[in-house]
Coordinates of C-alpha atoms in Angstrom, one line a residue:
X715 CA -12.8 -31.1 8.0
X716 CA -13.8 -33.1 5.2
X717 CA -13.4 -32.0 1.5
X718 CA -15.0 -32.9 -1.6
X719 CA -12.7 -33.2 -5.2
X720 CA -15.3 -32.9 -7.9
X721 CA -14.1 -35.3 -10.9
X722 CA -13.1 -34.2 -14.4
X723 CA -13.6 -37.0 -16.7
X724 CA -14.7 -38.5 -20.4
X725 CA -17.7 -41.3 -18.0
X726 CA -14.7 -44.1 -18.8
X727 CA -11.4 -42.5 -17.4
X728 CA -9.9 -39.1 -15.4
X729 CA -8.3 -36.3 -16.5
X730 CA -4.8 -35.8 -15.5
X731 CA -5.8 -32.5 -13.8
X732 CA -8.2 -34.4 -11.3
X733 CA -5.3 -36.1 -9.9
X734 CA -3.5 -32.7 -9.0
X735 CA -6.5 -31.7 -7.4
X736 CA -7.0 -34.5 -5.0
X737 CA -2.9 -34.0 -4.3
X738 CA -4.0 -30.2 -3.5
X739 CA -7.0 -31.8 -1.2
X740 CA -4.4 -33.8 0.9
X741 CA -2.4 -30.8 1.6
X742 CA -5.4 -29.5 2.6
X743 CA -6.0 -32.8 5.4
X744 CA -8.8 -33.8 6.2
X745 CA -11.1 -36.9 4.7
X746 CA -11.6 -36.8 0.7
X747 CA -14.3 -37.7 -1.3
X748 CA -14.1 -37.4 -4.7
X749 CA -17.5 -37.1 -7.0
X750 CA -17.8 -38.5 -9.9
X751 CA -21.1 -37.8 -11.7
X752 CA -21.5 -38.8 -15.5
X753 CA -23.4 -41.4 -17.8
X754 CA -22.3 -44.8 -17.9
X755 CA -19.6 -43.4 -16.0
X756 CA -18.4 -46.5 -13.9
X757 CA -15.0 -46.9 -15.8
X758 CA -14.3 -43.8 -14.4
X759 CA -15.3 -44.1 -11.0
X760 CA -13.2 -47.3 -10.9
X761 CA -10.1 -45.4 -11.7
X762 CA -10.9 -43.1 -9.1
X763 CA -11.5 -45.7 -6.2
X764 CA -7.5 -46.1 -6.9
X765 CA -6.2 -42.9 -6.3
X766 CA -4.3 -42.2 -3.4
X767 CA -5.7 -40.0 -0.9
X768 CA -9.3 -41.0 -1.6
X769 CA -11.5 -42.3 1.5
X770 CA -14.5 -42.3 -0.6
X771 CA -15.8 -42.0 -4.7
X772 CA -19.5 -40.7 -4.7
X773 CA -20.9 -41.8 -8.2
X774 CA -23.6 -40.0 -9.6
X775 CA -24.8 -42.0 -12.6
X776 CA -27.8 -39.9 -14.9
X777 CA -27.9 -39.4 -18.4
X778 CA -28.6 -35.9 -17.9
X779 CA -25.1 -36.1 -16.4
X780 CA -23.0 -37.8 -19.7
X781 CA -22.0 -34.6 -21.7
X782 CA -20.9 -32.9 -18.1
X783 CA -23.1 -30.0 -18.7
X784 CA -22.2 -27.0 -15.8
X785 CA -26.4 -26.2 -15.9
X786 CA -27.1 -29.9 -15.3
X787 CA -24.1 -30.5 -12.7
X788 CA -24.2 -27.5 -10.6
X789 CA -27.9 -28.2 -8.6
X790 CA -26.3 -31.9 -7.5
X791 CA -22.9 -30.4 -6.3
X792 CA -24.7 -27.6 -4.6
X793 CA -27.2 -30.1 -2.8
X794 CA -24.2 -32.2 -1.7
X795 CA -21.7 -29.3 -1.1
X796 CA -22.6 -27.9 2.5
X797 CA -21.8 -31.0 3.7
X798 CA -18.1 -30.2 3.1
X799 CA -15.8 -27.8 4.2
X800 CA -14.2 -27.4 0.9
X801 CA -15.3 -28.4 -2.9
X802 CA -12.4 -28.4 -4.8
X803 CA -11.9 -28.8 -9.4
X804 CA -9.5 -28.6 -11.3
X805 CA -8.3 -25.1 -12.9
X806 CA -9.7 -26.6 -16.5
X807 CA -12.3 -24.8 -18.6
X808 CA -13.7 -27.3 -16.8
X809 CA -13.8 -26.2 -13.8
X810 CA -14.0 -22.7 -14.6
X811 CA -17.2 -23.0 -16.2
X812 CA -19.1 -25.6 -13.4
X813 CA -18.0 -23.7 -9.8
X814 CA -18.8 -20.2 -10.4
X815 CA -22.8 -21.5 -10.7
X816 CA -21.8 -23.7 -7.9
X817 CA -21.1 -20.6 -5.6
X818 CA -24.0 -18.9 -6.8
X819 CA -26.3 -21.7 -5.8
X820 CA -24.7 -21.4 -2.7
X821 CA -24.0 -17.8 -2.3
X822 CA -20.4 -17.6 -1.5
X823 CA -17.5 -16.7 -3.3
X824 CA -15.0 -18.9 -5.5
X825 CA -11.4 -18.8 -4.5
X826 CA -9.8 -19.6 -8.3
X827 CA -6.3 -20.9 -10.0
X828 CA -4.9 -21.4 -6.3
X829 CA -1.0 -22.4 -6.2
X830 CA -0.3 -22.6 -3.1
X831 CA -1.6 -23.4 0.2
X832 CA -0.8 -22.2 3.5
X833 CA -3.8 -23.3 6.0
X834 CA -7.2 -24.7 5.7
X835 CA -8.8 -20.6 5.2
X836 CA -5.6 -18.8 3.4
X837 CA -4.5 -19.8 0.0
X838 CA -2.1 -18.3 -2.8
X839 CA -2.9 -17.3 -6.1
X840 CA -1.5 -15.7 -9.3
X841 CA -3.0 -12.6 -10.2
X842 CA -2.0 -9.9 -13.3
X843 CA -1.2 -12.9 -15.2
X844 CA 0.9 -14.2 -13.0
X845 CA 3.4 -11.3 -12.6
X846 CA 2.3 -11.0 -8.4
X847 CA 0.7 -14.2 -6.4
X848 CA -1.9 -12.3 -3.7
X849 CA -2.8 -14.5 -0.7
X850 CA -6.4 -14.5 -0.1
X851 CA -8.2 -15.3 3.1
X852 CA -12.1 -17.0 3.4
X853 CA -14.4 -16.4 5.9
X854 CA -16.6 -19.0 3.9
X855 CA -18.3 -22.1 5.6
X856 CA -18.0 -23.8 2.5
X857 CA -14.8 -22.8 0.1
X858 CA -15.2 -23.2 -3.5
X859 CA -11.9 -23.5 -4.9
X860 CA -10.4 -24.0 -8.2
X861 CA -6.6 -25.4 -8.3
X862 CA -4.2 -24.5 -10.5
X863 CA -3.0 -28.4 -11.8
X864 CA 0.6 -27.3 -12.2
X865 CA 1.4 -26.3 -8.7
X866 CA 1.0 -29.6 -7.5
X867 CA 1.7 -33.0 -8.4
X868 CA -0.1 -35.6 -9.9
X869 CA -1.6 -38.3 -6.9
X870 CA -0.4 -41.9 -7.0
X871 CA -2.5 -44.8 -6.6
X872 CA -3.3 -46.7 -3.2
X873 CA -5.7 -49.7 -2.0
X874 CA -9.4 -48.9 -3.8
X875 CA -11.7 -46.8 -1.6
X876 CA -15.3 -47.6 -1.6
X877 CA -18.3 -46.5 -4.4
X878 CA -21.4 -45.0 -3.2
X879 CA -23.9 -43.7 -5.1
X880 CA -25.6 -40.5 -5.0
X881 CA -28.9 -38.9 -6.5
X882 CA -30.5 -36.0 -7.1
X883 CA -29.2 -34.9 -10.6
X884 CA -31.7 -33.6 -13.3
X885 CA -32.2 -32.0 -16.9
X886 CA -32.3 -28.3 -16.5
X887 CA -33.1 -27.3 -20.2
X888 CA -30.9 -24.4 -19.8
X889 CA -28.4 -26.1 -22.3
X890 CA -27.6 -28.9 -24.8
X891 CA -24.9 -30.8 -25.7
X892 CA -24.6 -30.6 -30.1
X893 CA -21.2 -32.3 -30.9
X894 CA -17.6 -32.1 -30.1
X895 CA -15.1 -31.8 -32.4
X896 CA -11.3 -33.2 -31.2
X897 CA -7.7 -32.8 -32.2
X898 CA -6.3 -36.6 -32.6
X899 CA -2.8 -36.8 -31.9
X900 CA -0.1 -39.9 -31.0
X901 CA 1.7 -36.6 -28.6
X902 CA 1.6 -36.3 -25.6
X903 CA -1.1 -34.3 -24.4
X904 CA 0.0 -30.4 -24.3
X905 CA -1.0 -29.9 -20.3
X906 CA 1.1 -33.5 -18.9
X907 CA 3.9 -33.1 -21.4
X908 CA 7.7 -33.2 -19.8
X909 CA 8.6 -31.5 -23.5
X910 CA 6.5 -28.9 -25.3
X911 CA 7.7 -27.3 -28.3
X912 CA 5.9 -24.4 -29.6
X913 CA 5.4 -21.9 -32.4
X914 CA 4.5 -18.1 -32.7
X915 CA 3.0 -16.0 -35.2
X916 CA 6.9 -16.1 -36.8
X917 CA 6.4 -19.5 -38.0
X918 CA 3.9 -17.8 -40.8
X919 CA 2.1 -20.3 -41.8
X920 CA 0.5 -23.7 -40.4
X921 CA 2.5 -25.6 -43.0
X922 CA 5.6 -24.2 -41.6
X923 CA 4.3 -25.6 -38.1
X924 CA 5.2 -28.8 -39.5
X925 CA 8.5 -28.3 -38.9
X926 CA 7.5 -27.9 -35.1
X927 CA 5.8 -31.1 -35.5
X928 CA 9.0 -33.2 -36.8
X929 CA 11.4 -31.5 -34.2
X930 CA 8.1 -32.7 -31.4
X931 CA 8.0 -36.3 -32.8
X932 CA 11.6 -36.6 -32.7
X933 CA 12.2 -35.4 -29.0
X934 CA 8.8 -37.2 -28.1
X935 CA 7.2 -33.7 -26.9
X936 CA 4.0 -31.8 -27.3
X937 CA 3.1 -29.4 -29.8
X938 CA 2.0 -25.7 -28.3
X939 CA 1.5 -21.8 -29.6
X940 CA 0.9 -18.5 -28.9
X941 CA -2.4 -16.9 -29.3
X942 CA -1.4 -14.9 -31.9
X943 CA -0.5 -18.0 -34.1
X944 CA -3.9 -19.5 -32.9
X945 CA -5.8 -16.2 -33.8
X946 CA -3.8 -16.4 -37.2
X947 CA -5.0 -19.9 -37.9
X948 CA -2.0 -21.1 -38.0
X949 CA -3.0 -24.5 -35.6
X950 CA -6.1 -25.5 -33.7
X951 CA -7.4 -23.7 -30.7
X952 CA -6.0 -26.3 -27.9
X953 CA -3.0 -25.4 -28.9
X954 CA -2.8 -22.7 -27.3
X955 CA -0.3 -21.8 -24.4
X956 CA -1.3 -18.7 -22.2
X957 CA -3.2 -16.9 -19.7
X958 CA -6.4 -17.4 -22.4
X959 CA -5.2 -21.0 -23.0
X960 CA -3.9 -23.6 -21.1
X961 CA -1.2 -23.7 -18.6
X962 CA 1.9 -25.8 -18.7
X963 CA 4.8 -26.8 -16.6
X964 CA 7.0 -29.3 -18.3
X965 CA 10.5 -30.2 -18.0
X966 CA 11.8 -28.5 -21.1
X967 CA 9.7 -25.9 -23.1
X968 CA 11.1 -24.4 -27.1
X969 CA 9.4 -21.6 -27.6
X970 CA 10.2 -20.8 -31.2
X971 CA 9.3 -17.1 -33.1
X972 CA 7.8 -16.5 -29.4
X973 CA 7.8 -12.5 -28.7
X974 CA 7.5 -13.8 -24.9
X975 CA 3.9 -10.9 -24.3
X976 CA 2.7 -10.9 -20.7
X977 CA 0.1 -13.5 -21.6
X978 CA 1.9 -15.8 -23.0
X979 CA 4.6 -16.4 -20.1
X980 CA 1.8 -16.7 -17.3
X981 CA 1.1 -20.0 -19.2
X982 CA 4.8 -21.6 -19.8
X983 CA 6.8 -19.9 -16.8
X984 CA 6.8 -22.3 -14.4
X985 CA 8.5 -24.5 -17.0
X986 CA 11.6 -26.0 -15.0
X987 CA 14.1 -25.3 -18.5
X988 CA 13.1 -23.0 -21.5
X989 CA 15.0 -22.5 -24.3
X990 CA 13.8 -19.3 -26.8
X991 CA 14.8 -19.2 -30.6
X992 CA 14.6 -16.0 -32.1
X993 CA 16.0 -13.8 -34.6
X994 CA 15.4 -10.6 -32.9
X995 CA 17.7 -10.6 -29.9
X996 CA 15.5 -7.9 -28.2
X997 CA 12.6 -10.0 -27.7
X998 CA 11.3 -10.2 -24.3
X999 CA 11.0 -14.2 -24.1
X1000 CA 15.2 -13.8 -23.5
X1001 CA 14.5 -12.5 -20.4
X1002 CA 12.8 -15.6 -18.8
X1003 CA 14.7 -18.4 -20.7
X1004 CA 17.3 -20.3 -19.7
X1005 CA 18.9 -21.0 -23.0
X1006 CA 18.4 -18.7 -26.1
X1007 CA 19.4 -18.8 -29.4
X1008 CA 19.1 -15.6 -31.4
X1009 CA 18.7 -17.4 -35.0
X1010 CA 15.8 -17.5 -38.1
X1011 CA 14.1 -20.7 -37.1
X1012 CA 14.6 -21.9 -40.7
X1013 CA 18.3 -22.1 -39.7
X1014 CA 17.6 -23.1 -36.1
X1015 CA 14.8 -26.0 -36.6
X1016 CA 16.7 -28.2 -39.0
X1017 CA 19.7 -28.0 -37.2
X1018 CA 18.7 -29.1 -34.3
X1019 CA 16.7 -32.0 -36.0
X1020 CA 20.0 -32.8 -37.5
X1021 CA 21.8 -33.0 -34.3
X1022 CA 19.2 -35.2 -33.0
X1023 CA 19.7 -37.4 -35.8
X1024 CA 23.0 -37.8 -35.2
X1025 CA 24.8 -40.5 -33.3
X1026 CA 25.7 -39.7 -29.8
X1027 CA 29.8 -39.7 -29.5

């Protein structure tokens, strides 16, 4: 069985998620060869030469590869993939946007978001947003899977594995890349974070986020909301925490002026500790946290910021 981990990556280093994915690939057994396919994109293919679990890094180095367009990507995995028993990527918009044209090309169905894993053909994964987890079964010769980068842990690092090159990549003209425009922040970034605090549509305003953003700096966390405070404009789209947005596991997760809807908790459930501030008592985020405090969060917020001000006993 041998399984290819298709890279998520910026050409000079990986992106967390890819790491989760290989650990999903090792569960799986079998020798892994991770792709990496950019422009200029040897930094990255470096790093991934070091990460445990890897036999082999295929680089695929093409200018028509350095903005990681899906149109331009797809026809090189697809000419590589039936070689494998299983093309795995990482649950990222990502990876939801390249493998469904993969398994097109080669006419077989995606298996996506898995959690779990139970044997080389039978996998587990979270369906009506999260509220059931189906088991699903493929008959496939070649399984296209997404993986969920929550459900498993991040690979290590090990002895580097050897670089061999690939071709076969080309310009499609279906798409171009115009620009990006990115959030800078000194947090942690929202989907590795061991702390996330975030805001609802209660917090009003974006300059009442602020406060979110002092409490965050002081407990050295990441900044998250709800789509409702996204929709509302409240903070920038990759803020967002949800089944629409991006999913999170950390060790302790505030969710402040959260209602707790359906979509919101199949983002932020998995989190191991979750503490819910809220004046209305009845709101449904109670019923999933671990700590709540029924308070108005312009009580709540700078008293906790006080306490963490204060000298420990």
């Amino acid at each position: 069985m041998s399984i290819l981990v298709i890279a998520e990556h910026d050409n000079t280093s990986l992106r967390p998620a890819t790491l989760n994915t290989v650990s999903a690939a090792v569960v799986l057994g079998g020798e892994i060869d991770l792709l990496v396919a950019g422009g200029d994109c040897q930094g990255a293919a470096d790093e991934a030469a070091t990460v445990a679990g890897v036999s082999r890094v295929l680089m695929a180095d093409d200018p028509a590869l350095t903005d990681g367009l899906a149109e331009n990507l797809a026809p090189l995995i697809e000419s590589i993939a039936r070689d494998y028993s299983h093309v795995l990527a990482p649950a990222t918009t990502y990876g939801k946007n390249l493998l469904p044209r993969v398994a097109a090309l080669l006419d077989v169905q995606q298996i996506s978001d898995i959690s779990a894993i139970e044997s080389p053909d039978t996998f587990v994964r979270p369906i009506y947003a999260g509220n059931a987890l189906a088991t699903v079964r493929s008959l496939d010769a070649v399984k296209l899977i997404t993986v969920r980068s929550t459900a498993f842990d991040a690979a290590g690092q090990a002895s580097a594995a050897p670089i061999e090159m690939v071709s076969g990549s080309q310009e499609a003209g279906l798409s171009k890349f115009i620009g990006e425009e990115l959030t800078r922040s000194e947090r942690p970034e929202l989907t590795t974070a061991d702390i996330i605090v975030s805001g609802g549509r209660g917090m009003q305003s974006s300059e009442n986020f602020e406060m979110l953003e002092s409490l965050a700096d002081k407990l050295g966390a990441a900044v998250g909301a709800s789509r409702a405070a996204v929709d509302a404009g409240y903070v920038p789209n990759d803020y967002q925490v949800g089944q629409t947005g991006k999913v999170v596991a950390p060790d302790l997760y505030i969710a402040v002026v959260i209602s707790g809807a359906i979509q919101h908790l199949a983002g932020m459930k998995d989190s191991k500790i979750i503490v819910a501030i809220n004046k209305d008592e009845e709101a449904p985020i109670f019923q999933v946290a671990d700590y709540g405090w029924v308070a108005d969060l312009f009580e709540a917020i700078p008293q906790l910021e006080e306490a963490l001000d204060s000298p420990s006993p």
